PDB file of C-alpha atoms in Angstrom:
ATOM      1  CA  MET B   1     -14.989 -60.079 142.302  1.00  0.00           C
ATOM      2  CA  ALA B   2     -12.850 -57.458 140.556  1.00  0.00           C
ATOM      3  CA  ASN B   3     -14.518 -58.247 137.234  1.00  0.00           C
ATOM      4  CA  ASN B   4     -18.003 -57.953 138.745  1.00  0.00           C
ATOM      5  CA  SER B   5     -17.066 -54.628 140.298  1.00  0.00           C
ATOM      6  CA  ALA B   6     -15.801 -53.307 136.951  1.00  0.00           C
ATOM      7  CA  VAL B   7     -19.005 -54.420 135.227  1.00  0.00           C
ATOM      8  CA  GLU B   8     -21.149 -52.740 137.874  1.00  0.00           C
ATOM      9  CA  GLU B   9     -19.176 -49.523 137.534  1.00  0.00           C
ATOM     10  CA  GLY B  10     -19.559 -49.643 133.734  1.00  0.00           C
ATOM     11  CA  ASN B  11     -23.306 -50.166 134.042  1.00  0.00           C
ATOM     12  CA  GLU B  12     -23.615 -47.282 136.484  1.00  0.00           C
ATOM     13  CA  SER B  13     -21.624 -45.020 134.148  1.00  0.00           C
ATOM     14  CA  ALA B  14     -23.856 -45.937 131.204  1.00  0.00           C
ATOM     15  CA  MET B  15     -27.002 -45.311 133.261  1.00  0.00           C
ATOM     16  CA  ASP B  16     -25.665 -41.937 134.416  1.00  0.00           C
ATOM     17  CA  HIS B  17     -24.971 -41.019 130.772  1.00  0.00           C
ATOM     18  CA  MET B  18     -28.509 -41.986 129.732  1.00  0.00           C
ATOM     19  CA  ASP B  19     -29.989 -40.024 132.650  1.00  0.00           C
ATOM     20  CA  ASP B  20     -27.950 -36.987 131.606  1.00  0.00           C
ATOM     21  CA  LEU B  21     -29.223 -37.234 128.033  1.00  0.00           C
ATOM     22  CA  ARG B  22     -32.829 -37.518 129.231  1.00  0.00           C
ATOM     23  CA  ARG B  23     -32.377 -34.524 131.517  1.00  0.00           C
ATOM     24  CA  ARG B  24     -30.885 -32.377 128.768  1.00  0.00           C
ATOM     25  CA  LYS B  25     -33.625 -33.402 126.362  1.00  0.00           C
ATOM     26  CA  THR B  26     -36.317 -32.538 128.949  1.00  0.00           C
ATOM     27  CA  GLN B  27     -34.705 -29.155 129.617  1.00  0.00           C
ATOM     28  CA  ARG B  28     -34.559 -28.367 125.927  1.00  0.00           C
ATOM     29  CA  ILE B  29     -38.247 -29.227 125.472  1.00  0.00           C
ATOM     30  CA  GLN B  30     -39.142 -27.036 128.442  1.00  0.00           C
ATOM     31  CA  HIS B  31     -37.087 -24.141 127.065  1.00  0.00           C
ATOM     32  CA  ILE B  32     -38.720 -24.440 123.654  1.00  0.00           C
ATOM     33  CA  ALA B  33     -42.198 -24.593 125.219  1.00  0.00           C
ATOM     34  CA  SER B  34     -41.507 -21.539 127.380  1.00  0.00           C
ATOM     35  CA  GLY B  35     -39.956 -19.559 124.531  1.00  0.00           C
ATOM     36  CA  SER B  36     -36.644 -19.157 126.339  1.00  0.00           C
ATOM     37  CA  TYR B  37     -34.667 -21.595 124.208  1.00  0.00           C
ATOM     38  CA  ARG B  38     -31.686 -20.148 122.362  1.00  0.00           C
ATOM     39  CA  ARG B  39     -30.049 -21.791 119.395  1.00  0.00           C
ATOM     40  CA  SER B  40     -26.611 -23.203 120.031  1.00  0.00           C
ATOM     41  CA  PRO B  41     -23.692 -23.429 117.570  1.00  0.00           C
ATOM     42  CA  GLU B  42     -24.408 -27.175 117.385  1.00  0.00           C
ATOM     43  CA  ASP B  43     -27.942 -26.429 116.165  1.00  0.00           C
ATOM     44  CA  ASP B  44     -26.603 -24.158 113.417  1.00  0.00           C
ATOM     45  CA  LEU B  45     -24.074 -26.793 112.376  1.00  0.00           C
ATOM     46  CA  MET B  46     -26.761 -29.491 112.194  1.00  0.00           C
ATOM     47  CA  GLU B  47     -28.968 -27.219 110.085  1.00  0.00           C
ATOM     48  CA  GLN B  48     -26.082 -26.518 107.720  1.00  0.00           C
ATOM     49  CA  GLU B  49     -25.419 -30.248 107.380  1.00  0.00           C
ATOM     50  CA  ARG B  50     -29.087 -30.923 106.619  1.00  0.00           C
ATOM     51  CA  GLU B  51     -29.095 -28.182 103.977  1.00  0.00           C
ATOM     52  CA  HIS B  52     -25.884 -29.608 102.494  1.00  0.00           C
ATOM     53  CA  GLU B  53     -27.440 -33.083 102.246  1.00  0.00           C
ATOM     54  CA  ARG B  54     -30.585 -31.635 100.651  1.00  0.00           C
ATOM     55  CA  LEU B  55     -28.595 -29.774  98.009  1.00  0.00           C
ATOM     56  CA  LEU B  56     -26.535 -32.888  97.255  1.00  0.00           C
ATOM     57  CA  ARG B  57     -29.801 -34.700  96.485  1.00  0.00           C
ATOM     58  CA  GLU B  58     -31.625 -31.941  94.604  1.00  0.00           C
ATOM     59  CA  ASP B  59     -28.975 -29.775  92.914  1.00  0.00           C
ATOM     60  CA  PRO B  60     -26.733 -31.772  90.522  1.00  0.00           C
ATOM     61  CA  GLU B  61     -24.340 -28.880  89.941  1.00  0.00           C
ATOM     62  CA  TYR B  62     -23.871 -28.433  93.699  1.00  0.00           C
ATOM     63  CA  ALA B  63     -23.305 -32.183  94.062  1.00  0.00           C
ATOM     64  CA  TRP B  64     -20.736 -32.205  91.245  1.00  0.00           C
ATOM     65  CA  TYR B  65     -18.864 -29.210  92.650  1.00  0.00           C
ATOM     66  CA  HIS B  66     -18.743 -30.564  96.209  1.00  0.00           C
ATOM     67  CA  GLY B  67     -18.268 -34.197  95.205  1.00  0.00           C
ATOM     68  CA  SER B  68     -15.580 -35.821  93.084  1.00  0.00           C
ATOM     69  CA  ASN B  69     -15.108 -32.842  90.770  1.00  0.00           C
ATOM     70  CA  PRO B  70     -12.215 -33.690  88.412  1.00  0.00           C
ATOM     71  CA  TRP B  71     -11.682 -30.015  87.623  1.00  0.00           C
ATOM     72  CA  GLN B  72     -11.500 -28.858  91.230  1.00  0.00           C
ATOM     73  CA  SER B  73      -8.018 -29.018  92.694  1.00  0.00           C
ATOM     74  CA  ARG B  74      -8.292 -30.099  96.325  1.00  0.00           C
ATOM     75  CA  GLY B  75      -4.710 -31.013  97.110  1.00  0.00           C
ATOM     76  CA  ARG B  76      -2.815 -28.246  95.367  1.00  0.00           C
ATOM     77  CA  THR B  77      -0.253 -26.746  97.682  1.00  0.00           C
ATOM     78  CA  GLY B  78       1.588 -23.443  97.647  1.00  0.00           C
ATOM     79  CA  GLY B  79       4.710 -25.290  96.483  1.00  0.00           C
ATOM     80  CA  ALA B  80       2.916 -26.593  93.403  1.00  0.00           C
ATOM     81  CA  LEU B  81       1.643 -23.140  92.535  1.00  0.00           C
ATOM     82  CA  ARG B  82       5.124 -21.685  92.931  1.00  0.00           C
ATOM     83  CA  ALA B  83       6.537 -24.383  90.652  1.00  0.00           C
ATOM     84  CA  GLN B  84       3.941 -23.577  87.996  1.00  0.00           C
ATOM     85  CA  ALA B  85       4.688 -19.852  88.294  1.00  0.00           C
ATOM     86  CA  ALA B  86       8.410 -20.555  87.939  1.00  0.00           C
ATOM     87  CA  GLY B  87       7.792 -22.676  84.853  1.00  0.00           C
ATOM     88  CA  ALA B  88       5.700 -19.917  83.275  1.00  0.00           C
ATOM     89  CA  ALA B  89       8.434 -17.374  84.018  1.00  0.00           C
ATOM     90  CA  LEU B  90      11.069 -19.621  82.422  1.00  0.00           C
ATOM     91  CA  LEU B  91       8.922 -20.065  79.316  1.00  0.00           C
ATOM     92  CA  PHE B  92       8.419 -16.319  79.002  1.00  0.00           C
ATOM     93  CA  ALA B  93      12.155 -15.732  79.438  1.00  0.00           C
ATOM     94  CA  ALA B  94      12.937 -18.315  76.750  1.00  0.00           C
ATOM     95  CA  VAL B  95      10.576 -16.665  74.243  1.00  0.00           C
ATOM     96  CA  TRP B  96      11.974 -13.229  75.072  1.00  0.00           C
ATOM     97  CA  ALA B  97      15.550 -14.471  74.580  1.00  0.00           C
ATOM     98  CA  LEU B  98      14.558 -16.093  71.281  1.00  0.00           C
ATOM     99  CA  PHE B  99      13.638 -12.726  69.821  1.00  0.00           C
ATOM    100  CA  GLN B 100      16.801 -11.048  71.102  1.00  0.00           C
ATOM    101  CA  TRP B 101      19.023 -13.122  68.817  1.00  0.00           C
ATOM    102  CA  ASP B 102      19.565 -12.151  65.222  1.00  0.00           C
ATOM    103  CA  HIS B 103      20.726 -15.410  63.698  1.00  0.00           C
ATOM    104  CA  PRO B 104      19.364 -17.655  60.909  1.00  0.00           C
ATOM    105  CA  ALA B 105      19.253 -20.602  63.316  1.00  0.00           C
ATOM    106  CA  VAL B 106      16.427 -19.030  65.353  1.00  0.00           C
ATOM    107  CA  GLU B 107      14.337 -17.647  62.485  1.00  0.00           C
ATOM    108  CA  ARG B 108      12.202 -20.773  62.282  1.00  0.00           C
ATOM    109  CA  GLY B 109      11.378 -20.627  65.988  1.00  0.00           C
ATOM    110  CA  GLN B 110      10.549 -16.913  65.758  1.00  0.00           C
ATOM    111  CA  ALA B 111       8.226 -17.575  62.831  1.00  0.00           C
ATOM    112  CA  PHE B 112       6.433 -20.320  64.767  1.00  0.00           C
ATOM    113  CA  VAL B 113       5.844 -18.040  67.772  1.00  0.00           C
ATOM    114  CA  ARG B 114       4.594 -15.193  65.548  1.00  0.00           C
ATOM    115  CA  ALA B 115       2.173 -17.526  63.777  1.00  0.00           C
ATOM    116  CA  ALA B 116       0.873 -18.905  67.072  1.00  0.00           C
ATOM    117  CA  LEU B 117       0.189 -15.387  68.375  1.00  0.00           C
ATOM    118  CA  THR B 118      -1.267 -13.803  65.229  1.00  0.00           C
ATOM    119  CA  GLN B 119      -2.997 -16.480  63.136  1.00  0.00           C
ATOM    120  CA  GLU B 120      -6.544 -17.603  63.887  1.00  0.00           C
ATOM    121  CA  LEU B 121      -6.784 -21.063  65.444  1.00  0.00           C
ATOM    122  CA  ARG B 122      -8.711 -23.489  63.233  1.00  0.00           C
ATOM    123  CA  SER B 123     -10.845 -25.797  65.345  1.00  0.00           C
ATOM    124  CA  GLU B 124     -10.858 -28.346  62.510  1.00  0.00           C
ATOM    125  CA  ASP B 125      -7.071 -28.684  62.744  1.00  0.00           C
ATOM    126  CA  VAL B 126      -7.195 -28.986  66.543  1.00  0.00           C
ATOM    127  CA  TYR B 127      -9.839 -31.706  66.302  1.00  0.00           C
ATOM    128  CA  ALA B 128      -7.796 -33.648  63.729  1.00  0.00           C
ATOM    129  CA  TRP B 129      -4.670 -33.389  65.905  1.00  0.00           C
ATOM    130  CA  TYR B 130      -6.499 -34.528  69.047  1.00  0.00           C
ATOM    131  CA  GLU B 131      -8.264 -37.401  67.253  1.00  0.00           C
ATOM    132  CA  ALA B 132      -5.006 -38.642  65.712  1.00  0.00           C
ATOM    133  CA  ARG B 133      -3.285 -38.850  69.109  1.00  0.00           C
ATOM    134  CA  PHE B 134      -6.001 -39.467  71.693  1.00  0.00           C
ATOM    135  CA  GLY B 135      -9.169 -40.595  69.889  1.00  0.00           C
ATOM    136  CA  GLU B 136     -12.632 -39.057  70.209  1.00  0.00           C
ATOM    137  CA  LEU B 137     -13.091 -35.877  72.224  1.00  0.00           C
ATOM    138  CA  PRO B 138     -14.454 -36.376  75.765  1.00  0.00           C
ATOM    139  CA  SER B 139     -18.030 -35.228  76.302  1.00  0.00           C
ATOM    140  CA  PHE B 140     -17.133 -32.233  78.470  1.00  0.00           C
ATOM    141  CA  LEU B 141     -15.169 -30.577  75.621  1.00  0.00           C
ATOM    142  CA  PRO B 142     -16.923 -28.627  72.827  1.00  0.00           C
ATOM    143  CA  ALA B 143     -18.280 -30.858  70.077  1.00  0.00           C
ATOM    144  CA  TRP B 144     -16.200 -30.159  66.957  1.00  0.00           C
ATOM    145  CA  ASP B 145     -17.188 -33.323  65.113  1.00  0.00           C
ATOM    146  CA  ARG B 146     -17.839 -32.278  61.526  1.00  0.00           C
ATOM    147  CA  ALA B 147     -19.694 -35.458  60.638  1.00  0.00           C
ATOM    148  CA  ALA B 148     -22.153 -35.477  63.548  1.00  0.00           C
ATOM    149  CA  PRO B 149     -25.233 -33.244  63.145  1.00  0.00           C
ATOM    150  CA  GLU B 150     -25.681 -30.542  65.753  1.00  0.00           C
ATOM    151  CA  ALA B 151     -28.101 -31.514  68.498  1.00  0.00           C
ATOM    152  CA  GLU B 152     -31.327 -29.551  68.299  1.00  0.00           C
ATOM    153  CA  ARG B 153     -33.128 -28.078  71.303  1.00  0.00           C
ATOM    154  CA  VAL B 154     -36.797 -29.030  71.187  1.00  0.00           C
ATOM    155  CA  GLY B 155     -39.677 -29.333  73.599  1.00  0.00           C
ATOM    156  CA  ALA B 156     -40.327 -27.127  76.610  1.00  0.00           C
ATOM    157  CA  ASP B 157     -41.019 -27.435  80.308  1.00  0.00           C
ATOM    158  CA  VAL B 158     -42.066 -24.182  81.955  1.00  0.00           C
ATOM    159  CA  GLY B 159     -40.041 -22.216  79.415  1.00  0.00           C
ATOM    160  CA  ARG B 160     -37.013 -24.542  79.472  1.00  0.00           C
ATOM    161  CA  ALA B 161     -35.963 -26.149  76.182  1.00  0.00           C
ATOM    162  CA  TYR B 162     -34.445 -29.630  76.079  1.00  0.00           C
ATOM    163  CA  VAL B 163     -32.399 -31.592  73.569  1.00  0.00           C
ATOM    164  CA  ALA B 164     -33.781 -34.710  71.914  1.00  0.00           C
ATOM    165  CA  PRO B 165     -31.261 -37.491  72.729  1.00  0.00           C
ATOM    166  CA  VAL B 166     -31.670 -39.082  69.281  1.00  0.00           C
ATOM    167  CA  ALA B 167     -33.603 -38.491  66.079  1.00  0.00           C
ATOM    168  CA  GLY B 168     -35.994 -41.340  65.359  1.00  0.00           C
ATOM    169  CA  ARG B 169     -39.425 -42.747  66.089  1.00  0.00           C
ATOM    170  CA  ILE B 170     -40.943 -44.390  69.150  1.00  0.00           C
ATOM    171  CA  VAL B 171     -41.512 -48.112  68.633  1.00  0.00           C
ATOM    172  CA  GLU B 172     -42.510 -48.893  72.242  1.00  0.00           C
ATOM    173  CA  PRO B 173     -44.630 -46.217  73.972  1.00  0.00           C
ATOM    174  CA  PHE B 174     -44.509 -45.219  77.618  1.00  0.00           C
ATOM    175  CA  GLY B 175     -45.823 -48.004  79.851  1.00  0.00           C
ATOM    176  CA  GLY B 176     -45.416 -50.729  77.217  1.00  0.00           C
ATOM    177  CA  VAL B 177     -44.370 -54.297  77.926  1.00  0.00           C
ATOM    178  CA  ARG B 178     -40.778 -53.698  76.853  1.00  0.00           C
ATOM    179  CA  SER B 179     -40.431 -49.987  77.604  1.00  0.00           C
ATOM    180  CA  GLY B 180     -41.976 -49.985  81.084  1.00  0.00           C
ATOM    181  CA  ALA B 181     -41.189 -46.637  82.722  1.00  0.00           C
ATOM    182  CA  GLY B 182     -39.755 -45.157  79.513  1.00  0.00           C
ATOM    183  CA  VAL B 183     -39.949 -45.440  75.739  1.00  0.00           C
ATOM    184  CA  VAL B 184     -37.944 -47.345  73.133  1.00  0.00           C
ATOM    185  CA  VAL B 185     -36.815 -45.277  70.148  1.00  0.00           C
ATOM    186  CA  ARG B 186     -35.546 -46.601  66.834  1.00  0.00           C
ATOM    187  CA  THR B 187     -32.926 -44.357  65.276  1.00  0.00           C
ATOM    188  CA  SER B 188     -30.671 -44.443  62.253  1.00  0.00           C
ATOM    189  CA  GLY B 189     -28.140 -42.196  63.981  1.00  0.00           C
ATOM    190  CA  SER B 190     -25.282 -43.293  66.173  1.00  0.00           C
ATOM    191  CA  SER B 191     -24.614 -40.676  68.877  1.00  0.00           C
ATOM    192  CA  VAL B 192     -26.789 -40.093  71.950  1.00  0.00           C
ATOM    193  CA  ALA B 193     -27.048 -36.569  73.406  1.00  0.00           C
ATOM    194  CA  SER B 194     -27.775 -35.482  76.960  1.00  0.00           C
ATOM    195  CA  MET B 195     -31.263 -33.969  77.211  1.00  0.00           C
ATOM    196  CA  ASP B 196     -30.012 -31.196  79.483  1.00  0.00           C
ATOM    197  CA  ALA B 197     -26.985 -30.187  81.521  1.00  0.00           C
ATOM    198  CA  GLY B 198     -26.473 -32.408  84.548  1.00  0.00           C
ATOM    199  CA  LEU B 199     -24.442 -34.778  86.681  1.00  0.00           C
ATOM    200  CA  VAL B 200     -23.809 -38.363  85.570  1.00  0.00           C
ATOM    201  CA  VAL B 201     -24.916 -40.455  88.559  1.00  0.00           C
ATOM    202  CA  TYR B 202     -24.592 -43.864  86.867  1.00  0.00           C
ATOM    203  CA  ALA B 203     -22.750 -45.215  83.837  1.00  0.00           C
ATOM    204  CA  GLY B 204     -22.542 -48.972  83.444  1.00  0.00           C
ATOM    205  CA  GLU B 205     -24.396 -52.225  82.843  1.00  0.00           C
ATOM    206  CA  THR B 206     -27.876 -53.060  84.128  1.00  0.00           C
ATOM    207  CA  GLN B 207     -29.870 -56.251  83.721  1.00  0.00           C
ATOM    208  CA  GLU B 208     -32.901 -54.444  82.303  1.00  0.00           C
ATOM    209  CA  THR B 209     -31.411 -51.984  79.801  1.00  0.00           C
ATOM    210  CA  GLY B 210     -27.829 -53.145  79.224  1.00  0.00           C
ATOM    211  CA  GLN B 211     -25.273 -50.337  78.824  1.00  0.00           C
ATOM    212  CA  THR B 212     -27.040 -47.493  80.653  1.00  0.00           C
ATOM    213  CA  ILE B 213     -26.421 -43.874  81.661  1.00  0.00           C
ATOM    214  CA  VAL B 214     -28.391 -41.961  84.320  1.00  0.00           C
ATOM    215  CA  ILE B 215     -28.075 -38.163  84.505  1.00  0.00           C
ATOM    216  CA  ARG B 216     -29.471 -35.886  87.227  1.00  0.00           C
ATOM    217  CA  HIS B 217     -30.614 -32.486  85.946  1.00  0.00           C
ATOM    218  CA  PRO B 218     -31.678 -29.239  87.625  1.00  0.00           C
ATOM    219  CA  GLY B 219     -35.322 -29.027  88.629  1.00  0.00           C
ATOM    220  CA  GLY B 220     -35.550 -32.526  90.074  1.00  0.00           C
ATOM    221  CA  LEU B 221     -35.347 -34.370  86.731  1.00  0.00           C
ATOM    222  CA  GLU B 222     -33.372 -37.527  85.962  1.00  0.00           C
ATOM    223  CA  THR B 223     -32.957 -39.117  82.540  1.00  0.00           C
ATOM    224  CA  VAL B 224     -32.078 -42.712  81.712  1.00  0.00           C
ATOM    225  CA  TYR B 225     -30.427 -43.774  78.439  1.00  0.00           C
ATOM    226  CA  GLY B 226     -30.280 -47.533  77.819  1.00  0.00           C
ATOM    227  CA  TYR B 227     -29.593 -50.207  75.164  1.00  0.00           C
ATOM    228  CA  LEU B 228     -26.370 -48.351  74.329  1.00  0.00           C
ATOM    229  CA  GLY B 229     -23.530 -49.885  72.379  1.00  0.00           C
ATOM    230  CA  GLU B 230     -20.914 -47.614  73.939  1.00  0.00           C
ATOM    231  CA  ILE B 231     -20.726 -45.245  76.913  1.00  0.00           C
ATOM    232  CA  ALA B 232     -18.684 -42.054  76.484  1.00  0.00           C
ATOM    233  CA  VAL B 233     -18.965 -40.618  80.018  1.00  0.00           C
ATOM    234  CA  ALA B 234     -18.188 -41.760  83.550  1.00  0.00           C
ATOM    235  CA  LYS B 235     -19.906 -41.418  86.907  1.00  0.00           C
ATOM    236  CA  ASP B 236     -19.553 -37.916  88.422  1.00  0.00           C
ATOM    237  CA  ASP B 237     -18.898 -36.305  85.020  1.00  0.00           C
ATOM    238  CA  TRP B 238     -20.678 -33.009  84.379  1.00  0.00           C
ATOM    239  CA  VAL B 239     -22.231 -32.831  80.896  1.00  0.00           C
ATOM    240  CA  GLU B 240     -23.835 -29.973  79.013  1.00  0.00           C
ATOM    241  CA  ALA B 241     -27.112 -30.118  77.102  1.00  0.00           C
ATOM    242  CA  GLY B 242     -26.573 -31.757  73.736  1.00  0.00           C
ATOM    243  CA  ALA B 243     -23.194 -33.266  74.646  1.00  0.00           C
ATOM    244  CA  THR B 244     -22.534 -36.751  73.270  1.00  0.00           C
ATOM    245  CA  ILE B 245     -22.748 -39.215  76.164  1.00  0.00           C
ATOM    246  CA  GLY B 246     -22.801 -42.509  74.274  1.00  0.00           C
ATOM    247  CA  PHE B 247     -23.580 -44.341  71.065  1.00  0.00           C
ATOM    248  CA  VAL B 248     -26.425 -46.560  69.907  1.00  0.00           C
ATOM    249  CA  ARG B 249     -25.572 -50.185  69.179  1.00  0.00           C
ATOM    250  CA  PRO B 250     -25.444 -50.502  65.364  1.00  0.00           C
ATOM    251  CA  ALA B 251     -27.765 -52.908  63.596  1.00  0.00           C
ATOM    252  CA  SER B 252     -26.386 -56.151  62.151  1.00  0.00           C
ATOM    253  CA  GLU B 253     -27.634 -59.467  60.790  1.00  0.00           C
ATOM    254  CA  GLU B 254     -27.521 -60.984  64.282  1.00  0.00           C
ATOM    255  CA  ASP B 255     -28.650 -57.906  66.215  1.00  0.00           C
ATOM    256  CA  ALA B 256     -31.519 -55.531  65.405  1.00  0.00           C
ATOM    257  CA  GLY B 257     -29.616 -52.629  66.985  1.00  0.00           C
ATOM    258  CA  GLY B 258     -30.551 -49.041  66.312  1.00  0.00           C
ATOM    259  CA  LEU B 259     -32.665 -48.941  69.485  1.00  0.00           C
ATOM    260  CA  MET B 260     -32.378 -46.702  72.525  1.00  0.00           C
ATOM    261  CA  TYR B 261     -34.273 -46.870  75.804  1.00  0.00           C
ATOM    262  CA  PHE B 262     -35.127 -43.430  77.185  1.00  0.00           C
ATOM    263  CA  ALA B 263     -36.858 -42.580  80.469  1.00  0.00           C
ATOM    264  CA  VAL B 264     -37.512 -39.386  82.417  1.00  0.00           C
ATOM    265  CA  LYS B 265     -38.008 -39.312  86.175  1.00  0.00           C
ATOM    266  CA  LYS B 266     -39.397 -36.299  88.043  1.00  0.00           C
ATOM    267  CA  GLY B 267     -39.088 -36.552  91.801  1.00  0.00           C
ATOM    268  CA  ASN B 268     -39.970 -40.136  92.701  1.00  0.00           C
ATOM    269  CA  SER B 269     -42.141 -40.893  89.641  1.00  0.00           C
ATOM    270  CA  PHE B 270     -41.409 -41.678  86.009  1.00  0.00           C
ATOM    271  CA  ILE B 271     -43.235 -39.557  83.440  1.00  0.00           C
ATOM    272  CA  ASP B 272     -43.833 -39.939  79.722  1.00  0.00           C
ATOM    273  CA  PRO B 273     -40.681 -38.650  77.949  1.00  0.00           C
ATOM    274  CA  SER B 274     -42.881 -37.483  75.057  1.00  0.00           C
ATOM    275  CA  ASP B 275     -44.430 -34.918  77.404  1.00  0.00           C
ATOM    276  CA  VAL B 276     -40.977 -33.456  78.111  1.00  0.00           C
ATOM    277  CA  VAL B 277     -39.107 -33.537  74.811  1.00  0.00           C
ATOM    278  CA  ALA B 278     -40.162 -34.195  71.207  1.00  0.00           C
ATOM    279  CA  LEU B 279     -38.981 -37.604  69.994  1.00  0.00           C
TER     280      LEU B 279
END
């Protein structure tokens, strides 16, 4: 009997809650119809959330900044900032003390500091140092590669110039059996450039195009780069126009290689990449 009573009370509570929701909904409709409805803080919050979701979908830079931005420090505390300030102060004090001593033992250190402050920094030397210790530069750093040709901005879309991802010729046109929603380009080069600045929304393996990168750009555009031999970016990376994002699989006796799949999506439809950028 006690259990039945508890169930009945629960049912009555649920029905009362539903009746309250219906009543509030009816009152709101009546207020809107009569022109006496006033926006509540909850309405403003819901509108802000809807606008936030819209920008996450349509604005890649907004999505990168408010998403997993590797450059944005979210957990930095005042203690960490104080520690960094203390470290900077100690470094300054050490350099100051170095120049207060007049002894042959410190002349080499003084000369190093003077050279660092007065001589022009050679980007070639920095690139060689970084490559020797860490390998190729990541895509979000300036491209200092002396061997790679500079990406060229070509094409236009309402006054906006784009970068051709590779230099080559189309061997499968838009809508072909193999290319489908994109084109297949044969190239003798190795690096693949981002057509425009944007947010990397996918970087990995797909059944259709193998090693693939998808980048969301401003203006509702997305680009797809497939048949890659190597991917040089990761999901949620922000890349600039012309930045190296991957490399074409080289040709060999067993593998034709030298091919890249390229597609452009505007809104919900794929369009011919040749209408957007010269290939």
